[in-house]
mmCIF file with all atom_site columns, C-alpha atoms in Angstrom:
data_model
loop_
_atom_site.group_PDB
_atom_site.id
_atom_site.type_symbol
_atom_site.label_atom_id
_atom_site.label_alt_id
_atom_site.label_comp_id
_atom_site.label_asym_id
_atom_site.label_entity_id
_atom_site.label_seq_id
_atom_site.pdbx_PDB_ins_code
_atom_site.Cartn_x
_atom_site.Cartn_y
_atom_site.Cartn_z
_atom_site.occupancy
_atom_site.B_iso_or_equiv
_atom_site.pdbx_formal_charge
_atom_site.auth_seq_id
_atom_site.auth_comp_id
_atom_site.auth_asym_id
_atom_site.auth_atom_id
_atom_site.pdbx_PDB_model_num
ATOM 1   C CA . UNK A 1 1   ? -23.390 0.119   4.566   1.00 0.00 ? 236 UNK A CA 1
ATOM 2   C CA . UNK A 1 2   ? -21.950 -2.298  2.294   1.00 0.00 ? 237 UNK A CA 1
ATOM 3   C CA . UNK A 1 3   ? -21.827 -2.063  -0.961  1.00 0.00 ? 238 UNK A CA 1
ATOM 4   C CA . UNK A 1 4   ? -21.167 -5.798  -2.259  1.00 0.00 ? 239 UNK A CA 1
ATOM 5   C CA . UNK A 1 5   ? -21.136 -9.245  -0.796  1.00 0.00 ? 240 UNK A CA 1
ATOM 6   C CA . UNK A 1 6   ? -17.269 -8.748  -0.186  1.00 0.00 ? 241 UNK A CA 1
ATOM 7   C CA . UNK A 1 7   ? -17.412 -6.333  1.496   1.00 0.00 ? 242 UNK A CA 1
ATOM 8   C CA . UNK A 1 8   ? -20.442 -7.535  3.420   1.00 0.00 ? 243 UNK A CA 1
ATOM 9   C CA . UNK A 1 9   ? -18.947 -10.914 4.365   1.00 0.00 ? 244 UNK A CA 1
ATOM 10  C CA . UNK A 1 10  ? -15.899 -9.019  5.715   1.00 0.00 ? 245 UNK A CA 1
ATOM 11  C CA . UNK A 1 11  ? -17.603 -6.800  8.431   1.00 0.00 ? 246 UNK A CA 1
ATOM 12  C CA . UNK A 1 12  ? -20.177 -9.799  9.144   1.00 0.00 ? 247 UNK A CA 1
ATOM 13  C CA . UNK A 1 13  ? -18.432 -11.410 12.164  1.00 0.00 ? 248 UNK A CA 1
ATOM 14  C CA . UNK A 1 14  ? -14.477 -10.083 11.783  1.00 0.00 ? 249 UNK A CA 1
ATOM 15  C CA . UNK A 1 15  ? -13.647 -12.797 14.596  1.00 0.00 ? 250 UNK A CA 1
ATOM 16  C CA . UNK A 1 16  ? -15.312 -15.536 13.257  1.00 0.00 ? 251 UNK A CA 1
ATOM 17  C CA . UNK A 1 17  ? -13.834 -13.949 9.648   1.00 0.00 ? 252 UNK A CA 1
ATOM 18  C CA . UNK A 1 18  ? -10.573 -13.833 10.429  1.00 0.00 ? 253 UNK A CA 1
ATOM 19  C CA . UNK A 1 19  ? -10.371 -17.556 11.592  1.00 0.00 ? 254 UNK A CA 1
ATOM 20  C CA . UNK A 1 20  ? -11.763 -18.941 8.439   1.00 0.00 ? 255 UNK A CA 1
ATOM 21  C CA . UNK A 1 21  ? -9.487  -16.909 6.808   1.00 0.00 ? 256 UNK A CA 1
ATOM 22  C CA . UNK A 1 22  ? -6.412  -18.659 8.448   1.00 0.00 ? 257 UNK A CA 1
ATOM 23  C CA . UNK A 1 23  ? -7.563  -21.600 9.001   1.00 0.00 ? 258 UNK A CA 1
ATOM 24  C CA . UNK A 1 24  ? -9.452  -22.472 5.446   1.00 0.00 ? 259 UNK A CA 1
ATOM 25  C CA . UNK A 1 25  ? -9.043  -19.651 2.755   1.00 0.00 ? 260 UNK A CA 1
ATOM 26  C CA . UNK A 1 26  ? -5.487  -19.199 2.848   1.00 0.00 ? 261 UNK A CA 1
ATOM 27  C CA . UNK A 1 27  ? -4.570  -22.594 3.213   1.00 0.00 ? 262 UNK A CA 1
ATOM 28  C CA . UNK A 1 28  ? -6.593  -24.150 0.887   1.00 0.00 ? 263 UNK A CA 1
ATOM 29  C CA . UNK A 1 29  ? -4.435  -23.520 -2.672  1.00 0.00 ? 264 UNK A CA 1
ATOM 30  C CA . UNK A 1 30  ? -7.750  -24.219 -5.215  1.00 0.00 ? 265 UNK A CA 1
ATOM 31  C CA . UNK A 1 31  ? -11.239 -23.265 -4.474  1.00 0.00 ? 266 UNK A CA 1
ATOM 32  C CA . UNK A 1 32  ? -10.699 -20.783 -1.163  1.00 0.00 ? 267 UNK A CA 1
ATOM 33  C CA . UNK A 1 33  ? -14.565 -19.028 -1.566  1.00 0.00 ? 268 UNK A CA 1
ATOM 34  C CA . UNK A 1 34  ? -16.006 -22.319 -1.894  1.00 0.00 ? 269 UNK A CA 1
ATOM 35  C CA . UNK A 1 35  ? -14.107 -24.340 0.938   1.00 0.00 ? 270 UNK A CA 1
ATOM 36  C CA . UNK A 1 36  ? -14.585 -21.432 3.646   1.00 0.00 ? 271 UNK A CA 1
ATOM 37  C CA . UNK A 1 37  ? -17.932 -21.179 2.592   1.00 0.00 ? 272 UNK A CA 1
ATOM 38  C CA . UNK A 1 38  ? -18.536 -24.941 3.372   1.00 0.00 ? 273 UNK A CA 1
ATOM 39  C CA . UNK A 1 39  ? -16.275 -24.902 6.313   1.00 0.00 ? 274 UNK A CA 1
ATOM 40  C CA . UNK A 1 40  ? -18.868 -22.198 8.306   1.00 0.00 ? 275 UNK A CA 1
ATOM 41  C CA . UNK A 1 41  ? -21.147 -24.294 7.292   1.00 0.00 ? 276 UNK A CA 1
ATOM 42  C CA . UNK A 1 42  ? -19.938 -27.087 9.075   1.00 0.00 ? 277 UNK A CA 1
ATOM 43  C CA . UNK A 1 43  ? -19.252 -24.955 11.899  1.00 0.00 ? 278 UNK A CA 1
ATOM 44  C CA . UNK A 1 44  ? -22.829 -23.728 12.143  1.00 0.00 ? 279 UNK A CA 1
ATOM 45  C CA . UNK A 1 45  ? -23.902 -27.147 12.589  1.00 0.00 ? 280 UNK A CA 1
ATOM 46  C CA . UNK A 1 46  ? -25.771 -30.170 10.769  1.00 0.00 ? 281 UNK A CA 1
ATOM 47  C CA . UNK A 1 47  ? -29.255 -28.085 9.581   1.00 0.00 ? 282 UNK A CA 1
ATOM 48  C CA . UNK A 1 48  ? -29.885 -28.762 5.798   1.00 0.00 ? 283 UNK A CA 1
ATOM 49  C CA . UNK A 1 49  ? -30.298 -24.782 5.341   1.00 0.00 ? 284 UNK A CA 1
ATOM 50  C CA . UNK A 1 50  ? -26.955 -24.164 6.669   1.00 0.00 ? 285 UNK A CA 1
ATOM 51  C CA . UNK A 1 51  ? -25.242 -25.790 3.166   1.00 0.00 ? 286 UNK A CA 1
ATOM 52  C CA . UNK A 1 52  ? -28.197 -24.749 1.153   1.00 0.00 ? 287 UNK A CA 1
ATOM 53  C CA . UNK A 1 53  ? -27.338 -21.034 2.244   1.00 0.00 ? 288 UNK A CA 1
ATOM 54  C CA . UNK A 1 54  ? -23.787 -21.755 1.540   1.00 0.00 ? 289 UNK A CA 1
ATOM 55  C CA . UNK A 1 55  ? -23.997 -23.010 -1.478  1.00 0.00 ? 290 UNK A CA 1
ATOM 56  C CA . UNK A 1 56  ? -26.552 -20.340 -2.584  1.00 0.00 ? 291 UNK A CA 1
ATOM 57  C CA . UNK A 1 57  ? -23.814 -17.381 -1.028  1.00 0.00 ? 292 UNK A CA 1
ATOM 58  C CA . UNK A 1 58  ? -21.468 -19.560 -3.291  1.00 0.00 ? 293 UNK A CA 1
ATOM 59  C CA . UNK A 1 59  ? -23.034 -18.662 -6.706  1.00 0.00 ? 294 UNK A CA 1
ATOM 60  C CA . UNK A 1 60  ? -24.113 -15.432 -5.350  1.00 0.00 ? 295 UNK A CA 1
ATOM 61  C CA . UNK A 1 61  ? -20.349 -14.738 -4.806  1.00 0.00 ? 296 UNK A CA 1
ATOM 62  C CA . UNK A 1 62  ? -18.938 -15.691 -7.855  1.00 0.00 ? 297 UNK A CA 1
ATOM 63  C CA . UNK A 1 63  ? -22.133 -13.959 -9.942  1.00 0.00 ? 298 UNK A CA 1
ATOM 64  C CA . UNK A 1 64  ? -21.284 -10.830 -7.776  1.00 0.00 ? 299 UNK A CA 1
ATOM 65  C CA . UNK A 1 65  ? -17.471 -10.741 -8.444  1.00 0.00 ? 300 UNK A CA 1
ATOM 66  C CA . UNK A 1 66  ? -18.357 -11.086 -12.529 1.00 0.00 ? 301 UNK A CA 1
ATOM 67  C CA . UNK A 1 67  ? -20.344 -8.516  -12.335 1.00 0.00 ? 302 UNK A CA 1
ATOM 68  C CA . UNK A 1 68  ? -18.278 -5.914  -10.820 1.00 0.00 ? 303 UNK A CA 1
ATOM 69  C CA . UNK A 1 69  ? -15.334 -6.925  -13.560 1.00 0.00 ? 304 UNK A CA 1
ATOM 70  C CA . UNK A 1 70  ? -17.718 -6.698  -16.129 1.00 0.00 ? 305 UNK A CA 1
ATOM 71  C CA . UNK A 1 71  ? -20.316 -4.017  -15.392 1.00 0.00 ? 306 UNK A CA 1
ATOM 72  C CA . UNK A 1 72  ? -18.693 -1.246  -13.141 1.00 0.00 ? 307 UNK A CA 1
ATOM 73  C CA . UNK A 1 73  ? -16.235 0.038   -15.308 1.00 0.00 ? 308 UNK A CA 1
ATOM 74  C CA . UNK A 1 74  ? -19.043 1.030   -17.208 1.00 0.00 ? 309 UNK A CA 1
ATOM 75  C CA . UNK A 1 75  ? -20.173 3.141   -14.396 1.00 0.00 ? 310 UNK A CA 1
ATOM 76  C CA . UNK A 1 76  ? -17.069 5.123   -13.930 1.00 0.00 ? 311 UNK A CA 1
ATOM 77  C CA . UNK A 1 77  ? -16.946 7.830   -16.470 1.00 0.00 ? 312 UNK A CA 1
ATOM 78  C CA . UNK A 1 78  ? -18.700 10.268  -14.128 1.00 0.00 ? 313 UNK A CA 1
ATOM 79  C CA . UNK A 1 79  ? -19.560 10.594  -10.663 1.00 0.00 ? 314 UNK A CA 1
ATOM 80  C CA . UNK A 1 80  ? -22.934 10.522  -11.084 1.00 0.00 ? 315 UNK A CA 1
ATOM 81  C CA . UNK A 1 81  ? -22.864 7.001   -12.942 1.00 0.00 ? 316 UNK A CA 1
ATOM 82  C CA . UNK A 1 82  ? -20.781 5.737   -9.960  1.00 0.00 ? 317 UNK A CA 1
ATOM 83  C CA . UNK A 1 83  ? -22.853 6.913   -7.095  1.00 0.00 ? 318 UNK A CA 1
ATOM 84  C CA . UNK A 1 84  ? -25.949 5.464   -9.100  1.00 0.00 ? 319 UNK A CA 1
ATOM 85  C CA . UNK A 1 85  ? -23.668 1.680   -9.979  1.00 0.00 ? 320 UNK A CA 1
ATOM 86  C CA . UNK A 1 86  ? -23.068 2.018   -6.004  1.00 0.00 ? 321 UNK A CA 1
ATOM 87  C CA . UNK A 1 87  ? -26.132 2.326   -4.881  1.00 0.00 ? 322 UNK A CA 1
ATOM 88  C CA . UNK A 1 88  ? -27.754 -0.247  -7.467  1.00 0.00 ? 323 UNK A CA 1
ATOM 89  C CA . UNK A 1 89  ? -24.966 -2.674  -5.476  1.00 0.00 ? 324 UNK A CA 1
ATOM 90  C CA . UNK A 1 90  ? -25.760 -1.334  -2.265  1.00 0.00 ? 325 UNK A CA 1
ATOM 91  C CA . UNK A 1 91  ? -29.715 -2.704  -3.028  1.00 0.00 ? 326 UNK A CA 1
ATOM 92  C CA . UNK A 1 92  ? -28.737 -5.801  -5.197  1.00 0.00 ? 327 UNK A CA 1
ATOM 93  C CA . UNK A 1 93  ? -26.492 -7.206  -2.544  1.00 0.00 ? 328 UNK A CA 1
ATOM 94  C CA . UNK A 1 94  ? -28.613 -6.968  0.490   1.00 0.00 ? 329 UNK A CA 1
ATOM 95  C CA . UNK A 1 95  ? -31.712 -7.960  -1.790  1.00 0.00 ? 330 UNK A CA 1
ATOM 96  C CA . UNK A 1 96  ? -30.009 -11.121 -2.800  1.00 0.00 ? 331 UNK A CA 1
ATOM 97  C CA . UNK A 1 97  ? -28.456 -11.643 0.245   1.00 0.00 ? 332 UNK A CA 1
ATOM 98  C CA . UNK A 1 98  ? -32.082 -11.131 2.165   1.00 0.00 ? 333 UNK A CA 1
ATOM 99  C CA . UNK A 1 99  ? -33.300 -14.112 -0.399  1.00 0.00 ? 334 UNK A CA 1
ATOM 100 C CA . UNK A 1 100 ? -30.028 -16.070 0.252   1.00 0.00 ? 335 UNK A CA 1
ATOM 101 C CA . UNK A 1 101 ? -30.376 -16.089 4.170   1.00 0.00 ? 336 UNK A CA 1
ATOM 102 C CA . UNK A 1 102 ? -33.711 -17.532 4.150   1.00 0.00 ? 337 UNK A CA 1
ATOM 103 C CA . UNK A 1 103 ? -32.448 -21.384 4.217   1.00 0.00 ? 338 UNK A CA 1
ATOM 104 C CA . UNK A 1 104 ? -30.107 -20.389 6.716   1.00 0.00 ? 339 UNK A CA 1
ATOM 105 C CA . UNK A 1 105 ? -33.633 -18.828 8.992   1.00 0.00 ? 340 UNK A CA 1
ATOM 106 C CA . UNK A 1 106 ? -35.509 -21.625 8.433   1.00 0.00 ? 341 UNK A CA 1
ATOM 107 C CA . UNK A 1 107 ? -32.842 -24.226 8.996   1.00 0.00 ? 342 UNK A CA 1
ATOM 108 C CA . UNK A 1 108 ? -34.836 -27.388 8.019   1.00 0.00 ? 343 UNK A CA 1
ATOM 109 C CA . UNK A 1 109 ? -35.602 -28.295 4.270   1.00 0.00 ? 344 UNK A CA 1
ATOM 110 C CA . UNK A 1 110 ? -39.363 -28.600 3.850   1.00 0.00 ? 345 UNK A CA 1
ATOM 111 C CA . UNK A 1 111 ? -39.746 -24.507 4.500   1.00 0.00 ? 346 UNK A CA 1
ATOM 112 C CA . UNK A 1 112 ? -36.981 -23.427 2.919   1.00 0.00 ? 347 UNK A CA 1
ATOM 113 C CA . UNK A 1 113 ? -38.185 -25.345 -0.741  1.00 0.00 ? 348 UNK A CA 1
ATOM 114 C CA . UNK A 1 114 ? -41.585 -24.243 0.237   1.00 0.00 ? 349 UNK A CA 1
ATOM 115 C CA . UNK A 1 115 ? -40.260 -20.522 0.263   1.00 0.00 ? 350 UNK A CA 1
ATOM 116 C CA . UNK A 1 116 ? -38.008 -20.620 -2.842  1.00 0.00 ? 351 UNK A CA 1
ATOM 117 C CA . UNK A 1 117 ? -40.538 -22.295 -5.099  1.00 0.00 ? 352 UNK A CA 1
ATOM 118 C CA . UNK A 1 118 ? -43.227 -20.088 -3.941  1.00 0.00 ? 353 UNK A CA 1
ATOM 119 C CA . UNK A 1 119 ? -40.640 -17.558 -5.976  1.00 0.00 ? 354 UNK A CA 1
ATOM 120 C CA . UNK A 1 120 ? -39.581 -20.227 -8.191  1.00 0.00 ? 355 UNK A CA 1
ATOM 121 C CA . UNK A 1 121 ? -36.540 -20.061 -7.179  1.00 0.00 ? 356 UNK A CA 1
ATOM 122 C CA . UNK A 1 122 ? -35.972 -16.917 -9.175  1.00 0.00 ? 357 UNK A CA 1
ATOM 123 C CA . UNK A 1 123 ? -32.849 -15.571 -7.194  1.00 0.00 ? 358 UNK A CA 1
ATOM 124 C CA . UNK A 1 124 ? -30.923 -19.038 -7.707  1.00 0.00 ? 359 UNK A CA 1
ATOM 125 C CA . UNK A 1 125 ? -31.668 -18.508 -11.134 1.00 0.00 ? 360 UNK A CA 1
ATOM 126 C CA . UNK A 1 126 ? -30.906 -15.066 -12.166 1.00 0.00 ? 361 UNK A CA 1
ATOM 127 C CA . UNK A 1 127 ? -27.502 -15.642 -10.246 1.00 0.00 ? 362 UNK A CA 1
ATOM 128 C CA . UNK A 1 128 ? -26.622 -19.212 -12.208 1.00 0.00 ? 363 UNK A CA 1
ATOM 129 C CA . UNK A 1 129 ? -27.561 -17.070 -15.423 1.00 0.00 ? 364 UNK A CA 1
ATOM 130 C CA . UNK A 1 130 ? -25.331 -14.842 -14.351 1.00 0.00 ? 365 UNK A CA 1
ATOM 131 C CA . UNK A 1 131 ? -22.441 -16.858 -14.004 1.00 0.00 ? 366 UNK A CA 1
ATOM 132 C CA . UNK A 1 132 ? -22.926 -18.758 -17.023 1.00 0.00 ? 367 UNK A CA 1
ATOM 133 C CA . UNK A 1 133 ? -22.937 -15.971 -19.200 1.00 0.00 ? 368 UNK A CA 1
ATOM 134 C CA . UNK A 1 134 ? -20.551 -13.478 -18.024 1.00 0.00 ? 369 UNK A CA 1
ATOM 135 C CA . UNK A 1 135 ? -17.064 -14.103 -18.663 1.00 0.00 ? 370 UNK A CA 1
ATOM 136 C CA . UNK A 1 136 ? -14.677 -14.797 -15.995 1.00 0.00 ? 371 UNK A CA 1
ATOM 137 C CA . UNK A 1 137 ? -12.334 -12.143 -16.925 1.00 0.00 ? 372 UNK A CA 1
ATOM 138 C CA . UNK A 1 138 ? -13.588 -8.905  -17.949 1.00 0.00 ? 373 UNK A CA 1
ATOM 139 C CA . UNK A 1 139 ? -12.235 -7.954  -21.193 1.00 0.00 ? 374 UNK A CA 1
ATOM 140 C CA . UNK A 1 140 ? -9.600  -5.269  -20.742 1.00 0.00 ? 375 UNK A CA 1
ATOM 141 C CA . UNK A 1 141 ? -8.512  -2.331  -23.258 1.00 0.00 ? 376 UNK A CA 1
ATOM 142 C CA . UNK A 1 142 ? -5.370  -2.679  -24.516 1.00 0.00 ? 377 UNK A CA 1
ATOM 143 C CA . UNK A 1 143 ? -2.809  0.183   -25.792 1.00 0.00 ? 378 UNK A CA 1
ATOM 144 C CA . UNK A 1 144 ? -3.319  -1.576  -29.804 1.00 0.00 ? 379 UNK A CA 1
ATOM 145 C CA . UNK A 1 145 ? -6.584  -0.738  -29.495 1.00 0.00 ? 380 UNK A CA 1
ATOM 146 C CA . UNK A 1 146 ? -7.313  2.457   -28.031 1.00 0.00 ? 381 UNK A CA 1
ATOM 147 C CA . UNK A 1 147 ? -10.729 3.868   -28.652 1.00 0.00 ? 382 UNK A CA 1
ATOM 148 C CA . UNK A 1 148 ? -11.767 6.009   -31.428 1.00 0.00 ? 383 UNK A CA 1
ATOM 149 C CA . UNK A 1 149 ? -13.560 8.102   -29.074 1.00 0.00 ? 384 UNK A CA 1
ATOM 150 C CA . UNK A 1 150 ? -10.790 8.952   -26.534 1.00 0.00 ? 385 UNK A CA 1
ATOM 151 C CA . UNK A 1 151 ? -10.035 12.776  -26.495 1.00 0.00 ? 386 UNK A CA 1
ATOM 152 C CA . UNK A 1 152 ? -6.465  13.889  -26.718 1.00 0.00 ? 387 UNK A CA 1
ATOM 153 C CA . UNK A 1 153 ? -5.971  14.951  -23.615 1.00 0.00 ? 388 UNK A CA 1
ATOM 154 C CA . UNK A 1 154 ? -6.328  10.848  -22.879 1.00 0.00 ? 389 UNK A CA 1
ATOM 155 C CA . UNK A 1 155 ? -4.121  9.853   -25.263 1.00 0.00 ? 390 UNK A CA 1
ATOM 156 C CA . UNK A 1 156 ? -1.533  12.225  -24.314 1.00 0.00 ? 391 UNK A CA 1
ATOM 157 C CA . UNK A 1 157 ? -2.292  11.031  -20.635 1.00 0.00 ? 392 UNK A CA 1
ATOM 158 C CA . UNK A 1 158 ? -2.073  7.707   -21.149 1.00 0.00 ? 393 UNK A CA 1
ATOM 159 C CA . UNK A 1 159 ? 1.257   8.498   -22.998 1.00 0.00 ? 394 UNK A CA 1
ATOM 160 C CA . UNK A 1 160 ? 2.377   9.921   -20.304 1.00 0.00 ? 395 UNK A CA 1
ATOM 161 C CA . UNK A 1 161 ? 1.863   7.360   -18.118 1.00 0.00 ? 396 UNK A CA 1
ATOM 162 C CA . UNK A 1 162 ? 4.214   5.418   -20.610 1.00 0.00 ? 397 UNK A CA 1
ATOM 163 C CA . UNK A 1 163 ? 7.019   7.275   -20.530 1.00 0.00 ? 398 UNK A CA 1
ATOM 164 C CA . UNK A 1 164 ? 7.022   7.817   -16.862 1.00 0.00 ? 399 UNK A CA 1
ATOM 165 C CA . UNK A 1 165 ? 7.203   4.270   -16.467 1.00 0.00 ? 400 UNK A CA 1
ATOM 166 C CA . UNK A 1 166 ? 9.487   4.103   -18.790 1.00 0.00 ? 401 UNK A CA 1
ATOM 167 C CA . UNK A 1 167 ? 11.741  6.924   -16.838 1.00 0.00 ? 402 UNK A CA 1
ATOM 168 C CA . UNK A 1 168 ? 10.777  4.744   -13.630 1.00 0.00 ? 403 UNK A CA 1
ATOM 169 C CA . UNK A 1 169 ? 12.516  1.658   -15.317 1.00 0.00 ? 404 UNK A CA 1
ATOM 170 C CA . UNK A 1 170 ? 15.522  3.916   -16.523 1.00 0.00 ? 405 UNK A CA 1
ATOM 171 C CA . UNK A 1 171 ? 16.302  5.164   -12.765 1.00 0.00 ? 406 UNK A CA 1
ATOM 172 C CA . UNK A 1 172 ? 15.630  1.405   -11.229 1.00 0.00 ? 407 UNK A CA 1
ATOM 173 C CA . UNK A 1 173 ? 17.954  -0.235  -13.889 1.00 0.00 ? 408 UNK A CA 1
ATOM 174 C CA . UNK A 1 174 ? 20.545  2.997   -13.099 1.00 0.00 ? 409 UNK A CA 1
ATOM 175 C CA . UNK A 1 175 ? 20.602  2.078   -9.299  1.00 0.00 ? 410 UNK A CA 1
ATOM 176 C CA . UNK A 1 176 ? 20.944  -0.929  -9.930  1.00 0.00 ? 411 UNK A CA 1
ATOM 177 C CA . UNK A 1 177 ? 24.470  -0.866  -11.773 1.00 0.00 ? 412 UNK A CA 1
ATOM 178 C CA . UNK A 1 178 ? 25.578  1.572   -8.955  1.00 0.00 ? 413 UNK A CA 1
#
């Protein structure tokens, strides 16, 4: 059961997958999602709700992917919060996706407006809101400003982690003059 569109996508077809992944998304240096996207598409055929369903999976992706960099980490302080962040995923992904697909089902353009602005085109919107006001990068915590609220046992963790990689870097830069 997939939990995002990632992983979704990549157990869709793995055939069909794997071929737009050498033929389009690693070759293409700017814009991969956007370009394969298109590309199956194109190989679906000429149907107007073929490139309306890519373009919707388009902004669905990119909404999906600033969403996980900005709201899981939130979710990770216990195992309960995770299983709960997973399974909100698990229902938002094949929700949206269920909306996305319908262009794609109908094929032809007079249905598939008929269908999204008997919704008004709710989905499209929530997922362009999405991706205008998220950041692209999730802000990260740096070691300047560790929280307030960390225990010790965190900070002495995380300075542990320092000074093993520090020790890690000693050894490497010892080999090295050997």
């Amino acid at each position: 059961m997939a939990d995002s569109l990632r992983t979704l996508i990549d157990n869709w077809n793995i055939g069909a997958n794997r071929w737009l992944r050498s033929v389009c998304y690693d070759r293409v240096p700017v814009f991969k999602e956007i370009s394969t996207f298109l590309l199956s598409a194109l190989w679906h055929g000429f149907y107007f709700g073929y490139y309306f369903c890519a373009v919707s999976l388009i902004i669905m992706f990119l909404a999906a992917k600033k969403l996980r960099r900005n709201v899981r980490p939130y979710f990770l302080q216990s195992t309960r919060r995770k299983a709960f962040y997973d399974w909100l995923t698990w229902l938002g992904t094949h929700l949206t996706l269920d909306y996305m697909m319908v262009a794609f089902a109908f094929v032809h353009l007079k249905p598939s407006l008929k269908f999204y602005s008997s919704l008004y085109f709710c989905g499209h919107i929530m997922v362009i809101l999405v991706n205008l006001i998220l950041p692209n990068k999730a802000v990260k915590k740096t070691e300047a400003n560790v929280n307030e609220n960390d225990t010790q046992s965190e900070k002495s963790r995380k300075n542990g982690q320092v000074q093993h990689e520090n020790e890690e870097i000693g050894r490497a830069s010892c080999r090295e003059r050997v």
